[in-house]
Short mmCIF file of C-alpha atoms in Angstrom, two decimals:
data_model
loop_
_atom_site.label_atom_id
_atom_site.label_comp_id
_atom_site.label_asym_id
_atom_site.label_seq_id
_atom_site.Cartn_x
_atom_site.Cartn_y
_atom_site.Cartn_z
CA MET A 222 33.14 136.84 -81.14
CA GLY A 223 30.80 139.53 -82.43
CA ASP A 224 27.80 137.28 -81.85
CA LEU A 225 29.05 136.49 -78.36
CA ALA A 226 29.50 140.18 -77.54
CA LEU A 227 25.99 141.03 -78.82
CA PHE A 228 24.54 138.07 -76.91
CA THR A 229 26.25 139.18 -73.69
CA GLY A 230 25.25 142.81 -74.10
CA ARG A 231 21.64 141.95 -74.87
CA SER A 232 21.47 139.56 -71.91
CA PHE A 233 22.74 142.23 -69.52
CA GLY A 234 20.47 144.92 -70.93
CA ASP A 235 17.33 142.78 -70.97
CA ALA A 236 18.01 141.42 -67.48
CA LEU A 237 18.35 144.91 -66.02
CA ARG A 238 15.04 145.89 -67.66
CA SER A 239 13.25 142.69 -66.63
CA ARG A 240 10.82 142.28 -63.75
CA ARG A 241 11.60 140.36 -60.55
CA LEU A 242 15.30 140.05 -61.31
CA ALA A 243 16.25 139.51 -57.66
CA ARG A 244 14.68 136.05 -57.47
CA ARG A 245 16.49 134.78 -60.57
CA PHE A 246 19.70 136.44 -59.43
CA GLY A 247 19.35 134.59 -56.11
CA ARG A 248 18.90 131.30 -57.88
CA ALA A 249 21.97 131.95 -60.06
CA VAL A 250 24.03 132.79 -56.96
CA TYR A 251 22.90 129.51 -55.43
CA GLU A 252 23.83 127.55 -58.60
CA GLN A 253 27.25 129.14 -59.01
CA GLY A 254 27.92 129.59 -55.31
CA ALA A 255 26.47 126.97 -52.97
CA LEU A 256 26.42 124.12 -55.50
CA CYS A 257 30.03 124.75 -56.57
CA LEU A 258 31.40 125.39 -53.08
CA PRO A 259 32.43 121.79 -52.28
CA VAL A 260 34.52 121.44 -55.43
CA ILE A 261 36.14 124.86 -54.85
CA LEU A 262 37.05 123.95 -51.28
CA ILE A 263 38.38 120.48 -52.17
CA VAL A 264 40.47 121.67 -55.12
CA GLY A 265 41.67 124.73 -53.17
CA MET A 266 42.75 122.59 -50.23
CA PHE A 267 44.70 120.10 -52.36
CA THR A 268 46.28 122.92 -54.35
CA GLY A 269 47.52 124.45 -51.11
CA LEU A 270 48.74 121.08 -49.80
CA VAL A 271 50.71 120.37 -52.99
CA LEU A 272 52.12 123.91 -53.17
CA GLY A 273 53.22 123.51 -49.56
CA LEU A 274 55.06 120.28 -50.30
CA GLN A 275 56.65 121.40 -53.56
CA GLY A 276 57.47 124.85 -52.24
CA TYR A 277 59.05 123.55 -49.06
CA TYR A 278 61.49 121.20 -50.85
CA VAL A 279 62.49 123.84 -53.41
CA LEU A 280 62.99 126.57 -50.79
CA ASN A 281 64.77 124.11 -48.47
CA ARG A 282 67.57 123.79 -51.05
CA PHE A 283 68.31 127.49 -50.61
CA GLY A 284 67.64 127.57 -46.86
CA SER A 285 64.61 129.83 -47.42
CA GLU A 286 61.76 127.80 -45.88
CA GLY A 287 60.63 130.97 -44.15
CA LEU A 288 59.40 132.27 -47.53
CA LEU A 289 56.99 129.35 -47.96
CA GLY A 290 54.00 131.50 -46.99
CA ALA A 291 54.99 134.17 -49.53
CA LEU A 292 55.44 131.58 -52.30
CA ILE A 293 52.09 129.94 -51.68
CA SER A 294 50.12 133.14 -51.17
CA LEU A 295 51.50 134.92 -54.24
CA SER A 296 51.04 131.81 -56.41
CA LEU A 297 47.46 131.47 -55.25
CA VAL A 298 46.43 135.10 -55.28
CA ARG A 299 48.04 136.13 -58.55
CA GLU A 300 47.48 133.05 -60.70
CA MET A 301 46.29 129.76 -59.36
CA ALA A 302 43.17 130.71 -57.45
CA PRO A 303 41.46 132.79 -60.18
CA VAL A 304 42.39 130.31 -62.93
CA LEU A 305 41.69 127.07 -61.09
CA ALA A 306 38.49 128.38 -59.48
CA ALA A 307 37.28 129.53 -62.90
CA LEU A 308 38.09 126.15 -64.45
CA MET A 309 36.24 124.37 -61.64
CA LEU A 310 33.26 126.66 -62.11
CA VAL A 311 33.34 125.97 -65.86
CA GLY A 312 33.22 122.23 -65.12
CA GLN A 313 30.42 122.51 -62.61
CA ALA A 314 28.24 125.58 -63.22
CA GLY A 315 29.20 126.29 -66.85
CA SER A 316 28.56 122.80 -68.17
CA ALA A 317 25.28 122.57 -66.25
CA LEU A 318 24.20 125.93 -67.66
CA ALA A 319 25.05 124.95 -71.25
CA ALA A 320 23.21 121.63 -70.92
CA GLU A 321 20.17 123.24 -69.26
CA LEU A 322 19.85 125.94 -71.91
CA GLY A 323 20.40 123.36 -74.66
CA MET A 324 17.56 121.24 -73.28
CA GLN A 325 15.36 124.30 -72.93
CA ARG A 326 16.08 125.14 -76.56
CA ASN A 327 15.27 121.56 -77.61
CA THR A 328 11.97 121.45 -75.75
CA GLU A 329 10.91 124.88 -77.06
CA GLN A 330 10.96 126.48 -73.59
CA ILE A 331 13.07 129.34 -74.94
CA VAL A 332 10.68 129.94 -77.84
CA ALA A 333 7.78 129.72 -75.37
CA LEU A 334 9.28 132.59 -73.37
CA GLU A 335 9.57 134.71 -76.50
CA THR A 336 5.95 134.02 -77.49
CA MET A 337 4.89 135.17 -74.00
CA GLY A 338 6.68 138.45 -74.64
CA VAL A 339 9.46 137.59 -72.17
CA SER A 340 13.06 138.15 -73.24
CA SER A 341 14.75 134.75 -73.00
CA HIS A 342 18.12 136.53 -72.83
CA GLY A 343 17.00 138.66 -69.91
CA TYR A 344 15.16 135.85 -68.12
CA LEU A 345 17.59 132.96 -68.53
CA VAL A 346 21.06 134.38 -69.20
CA GLY A 347 21.30 137.89 -67.77
CA PRO A 348 20.83 137.00 -64.08
CA ARG A 349 23.55 134.36 -64.37
CA LEU A 350 25.98 136.85 -65.90
CA ILE A 351 25.31 139.37 -63.15
CA ALA A 352 25.70 136.64 -60.51
CA ALA A 353 29.02 135.55 -62.03
CA LEU A 354 30.45 139.04 -61.48
CA PHE A 355 29.92 138.61 -57.74
CA VAL A 356 30.19 134.86 -57.21
CA PHE A 357 33.45 134.19 -59.07
CA PRO A 358 35.47 136.68 -56.93
CA ILE A 359 33.92 135.27 -53.74
CA GLN A 360 34.68 131.68 -54.79
CA THR A 361 38.22 132.75 -55.68
CA ALA A 362 38.68 134.35 -52.25
CA LEU A 363 37.50 131.12 -50.64
CA PHE A 364 39.90 129.17 -52.87
CA VAL A 365 42.76 131.40 -51.66
CA ALA A 366 41.73 131.02 -48.01
CA ILE A 367 41.46 127.24 -48.10
CA GLY A 368 44.63 127.01 -50.24
CA LEU A 369 46.59 129.02 -47.67
CA TRP A 370 45.25 126.77 -44.95
CA GLY A 371 46.27 123.68 -47.00
CA GLY A 372 49.74 125.19 -47.44
CA SER A 373 50.04 125.73 -43.71
CA VAL A 374 48.98 122.13 -43.05
CA SER A 375 51.67 120.64 -45.31
CA GLY A 376 54.30 123.33 -44.53
CA SER A 377 53.84 123.81 -40.79
CA LEU A 378 52.05 120.74 -39.53
CA LEU A 379 53.83 118.10 -41.63
CA LEU A 380 57.19 119.68 -42.54
CA GLY A 381 57.90 121.80 -39.49
CA VAL A 382 57.84 125.42 -40.70
CA GLU A 383 56.88 127.67 -37.76
CA PRO A 384 53.18 128.67 -38.15
CA GLY A 385 54.01 132.23 -37.08
CA VAL A 386 56.75 132.45 -39.74
CA TYR A 387 54.39 131.01 -42.37
CA TRP A 388 51.50 133.41 -41.68
CA SER A 389 53.67 136.49 -41.26
CA SER A 390 55.34 135.66 -44.59
CA VAL A 391 51.87 135.50 -46.15
CA GLU A 392 50.94 138.86 -44.64
CA ARG A 393 54.14 140.57 -45.81
CA ALA A 394 54.02 139.16 -49.34
CA VAL A 395 50.49 139.94 -50.46
CA GLY A 396 49.78 143.55 -51.29
CA SER A 397 46.49 145.25 -52.11
CA GLU A 398 47.42 145.36 -55.81
CA ASP A 399 47.71 141.55 -55.80
CA VAL A 400 44.24 141.25 -54.28
CA ARG A 401 42.86 143.72 -56.83
CA GLU A 402 44.42 141.72 -59.67
CA CYS A 403 42.97 138.52 -58.24
CA PHE A 404 39.43 139.90 -58.01
CA LEU A 405 39.65 141.57 -61.41
CA LYS A 406 40.71 138.32 -63.03
CA ALA A 407 37.98 136.39 -61.22
CA ALA A 408 35.26 138.80 -62.34
CA ILE A 409 36.48 138.77 -65.96
CA PHE A 410 36.77 134.98 -65.99
CA GLY A 411 33.28 134.73 -64.53
CA LEU A 412 31.83 136.95 -67.21
CA LEU A 413 33.69 135.14 -70.00
CA THR A 414 32.93 131.60 -68.92
CA ILE A 415 29.25 132.10 -68.13
CA SER A 416 28.64 134.04 -71.34
CA VAL A 417 30.45 131.43 -73.48
CA CYS A 418 28.64 128.52 -71.80
CA ALA A 419 25.28 130.27 -72.05
CA PHE A 420 25.93 131.21 -75.68
CA HIS A 421 26.64 127.61 -76.69
CA GLY A 422 23.66 126.19 -74.79
CA PHE A 423 21.33 128.92 -76.05
CA ASN A 424 22.35 128.25 -79.65
CA ALA A 425 22.35 124.44 -79.42
CA HIS A 426 19.80 124.33 -82.27
CA ARG A 427 22.35 125.93 -84.60
CA CYS A 428 24.74 123.00 -84.19
CA ARG A 429 25.44 121.78 -87.73
CA SER A 430 26.93 118.41 -86.86
CA ALA A 431 24.11 117.08 -84.69
CA THR A 432 20.47 117.51 -83.68
CA GLY A 433 18.41 116.78 -80.57
CA ALA A 434 20.20 115.26 -77.58
CA ARG A 435 23.47 115.01 -79.50
CA ALA A 436 23.33 118.73 -80.23
CA VAL A 437 22.95 119.40 -76.49
CA SER A 438 25.92 117.13 -75.80
CA ALA A 439 28.02 118.77 -78.55
CA SER A 440 27.16 122.30 -77.40
CA THR A 441 28.00 121.43 -73.78
CA THR A 442 31.36 120.01 -74.82
CA ARG A 443 32.10 123.09 -76.93
CA ALA A 444 31.07 125.34 -74.06
CA VAL A 445 33.48 123.67 -71.62
CA VAL A 446 36.40 123.51 -74.07
CA HIS A 447 36.02 127.05 -75.40
CA SER A 448 35.55 128.66 -72.00
CA SER A 449 38.51 126.75 -70.50
CA ILE A 450 40.76 127.91 -73.34
CA LEU A 451 39.39 131.43 -73.04
CA VAL A 452 40.17 131.53 -69.30
CA LEU A 453 43.82 130.63 -69.95
CA ALA A 454 44.15 133.04 -72.87
CA ALA A 455 42.49 135.85 -70.92
CA ASP A 456 44.77 135.11 -67.96
CA TYR A 457 47.81 135.63 -70.16
CA VAL A 458 46.45 138.88 -71.60
CA ILE A 459 45.40 140.33 -68.24
CA THR A 460 48.66 139.32 -66.58
CA SER A 461 50.73 140.85 -69.38
CA PHE A 462 48.92 144.16 -68.88
CA LEU A 463 49.02 144.14 -65.09
CA VAL A 464 52.55 142.88 -64.39
CA MET B 192 -20.94 131.14 -98.11
CA MET B 193 -20.94 134.48 -96.28
CA ASN B 194 -17.56 135.87 -95.37
CA PRO B 195 -17.23 137.45 -91.92
CA VAL B 196 -17.38 141.27 -92.03
CA ALA B 197 -14.11 143.08 -91.38
CA SER B 198 -14.98 144.19 -87.82
CA ASP B 199 -15.67 140.59 -86.84
CA LEU B 200 -12.24 139.51 -87.96
CA LEU B 201 -9.57 139.13 -85.31
CA LEU B 202 -6.84 137.87 -87.58
CA ARG B 203 -6.32 138.25 -91.31
CA VAL B 204 -3.46 136.63 -93.18
CA GLU B 205 -2.77 137.55 -96.80
CA ASP B 206 -0.42 135.95 -99.29
CA LEU B 207 2.01 134.50 -96.73
CA HIS B 208 5.15 132.96 -98.21
CA LYS B 209 7.91 131.00 -96.49
CA CYS B 210 10.77 129.01 -98.03
CA PHE B 211 13.63 127.07 -96.49
CA ASP B 212 16.42 127.23 -99.08
CA ASP B 213 14.76 125.82 -102.22
CA HIS B 214 11.90 124.18 -100.35
CA VAL B 215 8.69 126.20 -100.57
CA VAL B 216 6.61 125.58 -97.45
CA LEU B 217 4.03 128.36 -97.67
CA ALA B 218 3.12 129.59 -101.14
CA GLY B 219 0.67 132.43 -100.59
CA VAL B 220 -1.48 131.41 -97.62
CA GLY B 221 -4.49 133.59 -96.95
CA LEU B 222 -6.91 133.20 -94.07
CA GLU B 223 -9.50 135.16 -92.07
CA VAL B 224 -10.18 134.16 -88.49
CA PRO B 225 -13.45 135.53 -87.05
CA ARG B 226 -13.42 136.87 -83.50
CA GLY B 227 -14.63 134.36 -80.90
CA SER B 228 -14.45 131.38 -83.23
CA LEU B 229 -12.73 128.04 -82.93
CA PHE B 230 -10.89 127.89 -86.21
CA THR B 231 -8.98 124.79 -87.28
CA VAL B 232 -6.38 124.55 -90.01
CA LEU B 233 -6.19 120.96 -91.22
CA GLY B 234 -3.51 119.45 -93.36
CA PRO B 235 -1.38 116.36 -93.77
CA SER B 236 1.95 116.08 -91.92
CA GLY B 237 4.55 118.22 -93.64
CA ALA B 238 1.97 120.53 -95.20
CA GLY B 239 3.47 123.52 -93.39
CA LYS B 240 0.87 123.93 -90.63
CA SER B 241 3.35 124.47 -87.82
CA VAL B 242 5.47 126.78 -90.00
CA PHE B 243 2.33 128.77 -90.76
CA LEU B 244 1.53 129.10 -87.06
CA LYS B 245 5.11 130.03 -86.16
CA CYS B 246 5.08 132.74 -88.84
CA LEU B 247 1.95 134.19 -87.23
CA VAL B 248 3.64 134.55 -83.83
CA ASP B 249 7.00 135.74 -85.14
CA VAL B 250 8.90 132.61 -84.15
CA LEU B 251 9.70 132.37 -87.87
CA ARG B 252 9.84 135.37 -90.18
CA PRO B 253 7.75 134.95 -93.35
CA ASP B 254 9.46 135.84 -96.64
CA ALA B 255 6.42 137.81 -97.79
CA GLY B 256 2.82 138.45 -96.88
CA ARG B 257 0.68 140.57 -94.58
CA ILE B 258 -0.80 139.80 -91.19
CA SER B 259 -3.47 142.02 -89.63
CA PHE B 260 -4.60 141.65 -86.04
CA ASP B 261 -7.79 143.28 -84.84
CA GLY B 262 -7.98 145.38 -88.00
CA ARG B 263 -4.42 146.70 -87.84
CA PRO B 264 -1.45 145.47 -89.87
CA LEU B 265 1.18 143.74 -87.75
CA ASN B 266 4.74 144.89 -88.04
CA PHE B 267 7.01 142.62 -86.02
CA ASN B 268 9.93 145.01 -86.52
CA ASP B 269 8.08 147.47 -84.30
CA SER B 270 8.89 146.24 -80.81
CA ALA B 271 5.91 148.01 -79.22
CA ALA B 272 3.49 146.45 -81.73
CA ARG B 273 5.10 143.04 -81.23
CA ALA B 274 4.82 143.35 -77.45
CA GLU B 275 1.17 144.43 -77.76
CA PHE B 276 0.40 141.45 -80.03
CA ARG B 277 2.13 139.03 -77.67
CA ARG B 278 0.27 140.46 -74.71
CA ARG B 279 -3.05 139.74 -76.43
CA CYS B 280 -2.12 136.29 -77.75
CA SER B 281 -0.90 132.98 -76.36
CA PHE B 282 0.69 129.98 -77.96
CA LEU B 283 0.21 126.38 -76.88
CA PHE B 284 3.09 124.27 -78.12
CA GLN B 285 2.88 120.76 -79.52
CA GLY B 286 5.19 119.50 -76.74
CA ASN B 287 3.65 121.92 -74.16
CA ALA B 288 7.04 123.69 -73.57
CA LEU B 289 6.50 123.70 -69.81
CA PHE B 290 9.42 124.73 -67.63
CA ASP B 291 10.51 121.49 -66.02
CA SER B 292 12.39 123.26 -63.23
CA LEU B 293 9.29 125.18 -62.15
CA THR B 294 6.22 123.85 -60.34
CA ALA B 295 2.79 123.94 -61.95
CA LEU B 296 1.94 127.14 -60.07
CA GLU B 297 5.24 128.78 -61.03
CA ASN B 298 4.74 127.80 -64.67
CA VAL B 299 1.32 129.44 -64.75
CA ALA B 300 2.52 132.51 -62.84
CA LEU B 301 5.55 133.07 -65.10
CA PRO B 302 3.89 135.16 -67.85
CA LEU B 303 2.14 137.32 -65.26
CA GLU B 304 5.33 137.81 -63.25
CA GLN B 305 7.36 138.78 -66.29
CA THR B 306 4.93 140.81 -68.35
CA THR B 307 2.71 142.58 -65.81
CA ASP B 308 3.18 144.83 -62.78
CA LEU B 309 0.65 142.92 -60.70
CA ALA B 310 1.43 142.36 -57.01
CA ASP B 311 2.75 138.94 -56.00
CA LEU B 312 -0.45 138.12 -54.12
CA GLU B 313 -2.65 138.93 -57.10
CA ILE B 314 -0.42 136.88 -59.42
CA ARG B 315 -0.71 133.94 -57.05
CA GLU B 316 -4.48 134.27 -56.86
CA ARG B 317 -4.90 134.53 -60.61
CA SER B 318 -2.56 131.58 -61.21
CA LEU B 319 -4.39 129.44 -58.65
CA GLU B 320 -7.68 130.48 -60.24
CA ALA B 321 -6.42 129.33 -63.67
CA LEU B 322 -5.29 126.04 -62.15
CA ARG B 323 -8.65 125.65 -60.41
CA GLN B 324 -10.55 126.27 -63.64
CA LEU B 325 -8.54 123.53 -65.31
CA GLU B 326 -8.94 121.20 -62.32
CA LEU B 327 -5.27 121.25 -61.41
CA GLU B 328 -5.40 123.18 -58.16
CA SER B 329 -4.32 120.21 -56.06
CA TYR B 330 -1.26 119.76 -58.29
CA SER B 331 0.02 123.32 -57.93
CA GLY B 332 3.20 122.17 -56.19
CA HIS B 333 3.92 119.37 -58.66
CA TYR B 334 6.56 119.60 -61.36
CA PRO B 335 5.47 118.94 -64.97
CA SER B 336 7.30 115.60 -65.01
CA GLN B 337 5.07 114.46 -62.12
CA LEU B 338 1.90 115.06 -64.15
CA SER B 339 0.23 112.84 -66.75
CA GLY B 340 0.20 113.83 -70.43
CA GLY B 341 -3.36 115.14 -70.22
CA MET B 342 -2.58 117.13 -67.09
CA GLN B 343 0.48 118.65 -68.75
CA LYS B 344 -1.71 119.72 -71.66
CA ARG B 345 -4.16 121.34 -69.25
CA LEU B 346 -1.30 123.00 -67.40
CA ALA B 347 0.01 124.41 -70.68
CA LEU B 348 -3.49 125.70 -71.42
CA ALA B 349 -3.70 127.23 -67.93
CA ARG B 350 -0.45 129.07 -68.61
CA ALA B 351 -1.76 130.17 -72.01
CA ILE B 352 -5.02 131.62 -70.65
CA VAL B 353 -3.80 133.13 -67.39
CA THR B 354 -2.98 136.40 -69.17
CA ARG B 355 -6.57 136.47 -70.52
CA PRO B 356 -5.56 136.49 -74.18
CA GLU B 357 -7.93 137.25 -77.03
CA LEU B 358 -6.34 134.72 -79.37
CA VAL B 359 -4.79 131.36 -78.51
CA PHE B 360 -2.76 129.43 -81.07
CA PHE B 361 -2.68 125.65 -80.68
CA ASP B 362 0.08 123.77 -82.48
CA GLU B 363 -0.96 120.14 -83.00
CA PRO B 364 -2.53 119.85 -79.54
CA THR B 365 -3.35 116.17 -80.03
CA ALA B 366 -0.12 114.98 -81.64
CA GLY B 367 0.89 111.55 -80.41
CA LEU B 368 -2.25 111.01 -78.33
CA ASP B 369 -4.59 108.03 -78.49
CA PRO B 370 -8.16 108.59 -79.82
CA LEU B 371 -9.70 108.93 -76.36
CA ARG B 372 -7.19 111.55 -75.30
CA ARG B 373 -7.57 113.33 -78.65
CA ASN B 374 -11.29 113.66 -78.02
CA ALA B 375 -10.65 114.85 -74.49
CA VAL B 376 -8.19 117.52 -75.63
CA PHE B 377 -10.56 118.87 -78.31
CA ALA B 378 -13.43 118.83 -75.82
CA MET B 379 -11.22 120.69 -73.35
CA ILE B 380 -10.30 123.33 -75.93
CA ALA B 381 -13.92 123.78 -77.01
CA LYS B 382 -15.10 124.01 -73.39
CA TYR B 383 -12.55 126.57 -72.28
CA GLN B 384 -12.76 128.53 -75.53
CA ARG B 385 -16.44 129.11 -74.79
CA GLN B 386 -15.87 129.59 -71.07
CA PHE B 387 -13.11 132.21 -71.45
CA GLY B 388 -14.27 133.65 -74.76
CA PHE B 389 -10.95 133.62 -76.56
CA THR B 390 -10.53 132.96 -80.27
CA ALA B 391 -8.77 129.67 -80.93
CA LEU B 392 -6.66 128.92 -83.98
CA ILE B 393 -5.70 125.24 -84.05
CA VAL B 394 -3.51 123.39 -86.52
CA THR B 395 -3.98 119.63 -86.57
CA HIS B 396 -4.37 116.65 -88.86
CA ASP B 397 -7.14 115.05 -86.82
CA VAL B 398 -10.09 115.53 -89.20
CA LEU B 399 -12.91 113.99 -87.23
CA GLU B 400 -12.22 115.78 -83.96
CA ALA B 401 -11.63 119.08 -85.75
CA LEU B 402 -14.91 118.83 -87.65
CA CYS B 403 -16.83 118.11 -84.45
CA ALA B 404 -15.27 120.90 -82.37
CA SER B 405 -14.62 123.75 -84.84
CA ASP B 406 -16.73 126.65 -86.04
CA ARG B 407 -14.68 126.93 -89.22
CA VAL B 408 -12.03 124.78 -90.85
CA ALA B 409 -9.41 125.37 -93.51
CA LEU B 410 -7.33 122.83 -95.37
CA LEU B 411 -3.69 123.57 -96.07
CA ASP B 412 -2.11 121.54 -98.82
CA GLN B 413 1.20 122.08 -100.59
CA GLY B 414 1.63 125.50 -99.07
CA ARG B 415 -1.80 126.82 -100.05
CA ILE B 416 -5.23 126.98 -98.44
CA CYS B 417 -7.48 124.92 -100.68
CA PHE B 418 -10.63 125.04 -98.58
CA VAL B 419 -12.14 127.39 -95.98
CA GLY B 420 -15.62 127.05 -94.54
CA PRO B 421 -17.83 125.58 -91.86
CA PRO B 422 -17.35 121.89 -90.99
CA ALA B 423 -20.61 120.94 -92.70
CA GLU B 424 -19.31 122.36 -96.00
CA PHE B 425 -16.03 120.53 -95.54
CA ALA B 426 -17.91 117.28 -94.97
CA ALA B 427 -19.89 117.80 -98.16
CA SER B 428 -17.12 119.24 -100.32
CA THR B 429 -16.23 117.54 -103.59
CA HIS B 430 -12.86 119.28 -103.85
CA PRO B 431 -10.40 116.46 -104.68
CA VAL B 432 -7.86 117.40 -101.98
CA VAL B 433 -10.60 117.73 -99.36
CA CYS B 434 -12.05 114.38 -100.42
CA GLY B 435 -8.65 112.73 -100.30
CA PHE B 436 -7.93 114.07 -96.82
CA ARG B 437 -11.42 113.64 -95.41
CA ASP B 438 -11.99 110.18 -96.84
CA SER B 439 -8.57 108.79 -96.00
CA ALA B 440 -10.13 106.10 -93.77
CA ALA B 441 -12.36 104.92 -96.61
CA ALA B 442 -9.35 104.96 -98.96
CA LEU B 443 -7.39 102.86 -96.47
CA ALA B 444 -10.23 100.32 -96.27
CA SER B 445 -10.32 100.12 -100.05
CA THR B 446 -6.52 99.66 -100.29
CA LEU B 447 -6.55 96.97 -97.60
CA ALA B 448 -9.39 95.16 -99.35
CA SER B 449 -7.34 95.18 -102.56
CA ILE B 450 -4.29 93.82 -100.73
CA ARG B 451 -6.39 91.03 -99.19
CA ARG B 452 -7.71 90.16 -102.62
CA GLY B 453 -4.08 89.78 -103.72
CA GLU B 454 -4.10 92.72 -106.09
CA ASN B 455 -0.80 94.42 -106.84
CA ILE B 456 -0.82 97.96 -105.37
CA PRO B 457 1.87 100.28 -106.83
CA SER B 458 4.17 101.67 -104.13
CA HIS B 459 3.37 105.29 -105.04
CA ASP B 460 -0.31 104.64 -104.25
CA LEU B 461 0.48 103.55 -100.69
#
């Protein structure tokens, strides 16, 4: 954990001191944003659809279908959207980042940067960490939006809950503190997952069990597993402090 | 043999040591590289040539020894001195280490973009000029994977010289190439070394090409430099290690002749 903290701190510091950061930041936003958008929208939509179905039948037992909007919106905003969006981003952007850095380590591109006098932390990792602080909350917001829409499709369109009742329930249930919690979690998950994935890819050459392509594969696997576990553990810790 | 005077020396290495666990790779390497020369360090595979080169550019930290650049001792713990050294030197990797996600032009522009405050237009012009000088201008939009092996080598050289370095390190520039390409790469290095006036320090095990192209050669064997001098002296040397390395083709012919005659050759002699 100490190594990871130093790695993250150095990457931030070097990136902020580096030249032409905006271009690499833009590329990182594209990688984590545009390239991951389809998976965020698809998973968000199905999450909303399933929540709508499950929520409707549970609430129907108590004659409280009118609270469907509140159930779906609070589930999404407080827990499901930040966690699921982060896990999707780990699978898409995090794994790609770990594999790319692992390959760059293998083909001496990282060492080449250092011999040019360019900080590899600042050039390759820092812009992605900064981008994650912005992109993860935006992706989470989109996840919430599409999830709410999915919930309205299954709740209102298929199961007959009044759309006005559904959306007003959503509006009444979600407070500004819920939105703050959602964005805070998303930003923290973004920072954690991208730094863990980058750390494993960057240090692929230190893998003791394998070398070459197998080391890249092993470091990518470790990156995905560790960051997924870290997201869930961090979610518990943050929630226990905020609730 | 006259040694170069101190002011003519660009790089001086003294008593460099490097071990990996119990394995001694460099056991007191000393070397003086004259300014403006094409200096080649020869040695068999596994002799520690690449480790030696990586110690010089701080990719690996030597266990002991002193390195002086342009008359001043190098201290890689001093970040300003390290940055100054890296600004004045370039390193050409065995596998080229080109960025596969960047085009040829972007690869060449990268060191200028990241280490200088030049304007974008000037960076573009200088990068295109480097590509033009290495006859790659029409490939500026190509990715490294779309270029041939020789072109990739030239692209790596373009990236190495675009910052106008005083010293360029070449790590096995001809590794894995056929004889024709080996000749072409050495000719390319010799041509551009004279054209741009940098000092070249090459490590290789290609004796013939190195002797033809270099101003001075050194032989690294078992972690020590056992010969330093002009190629003509190397060709005439009677030092047993030099003879063994230089005359390896003749030794092979002799061994093969013995095998054809049906003589039993002990495995350790092969």
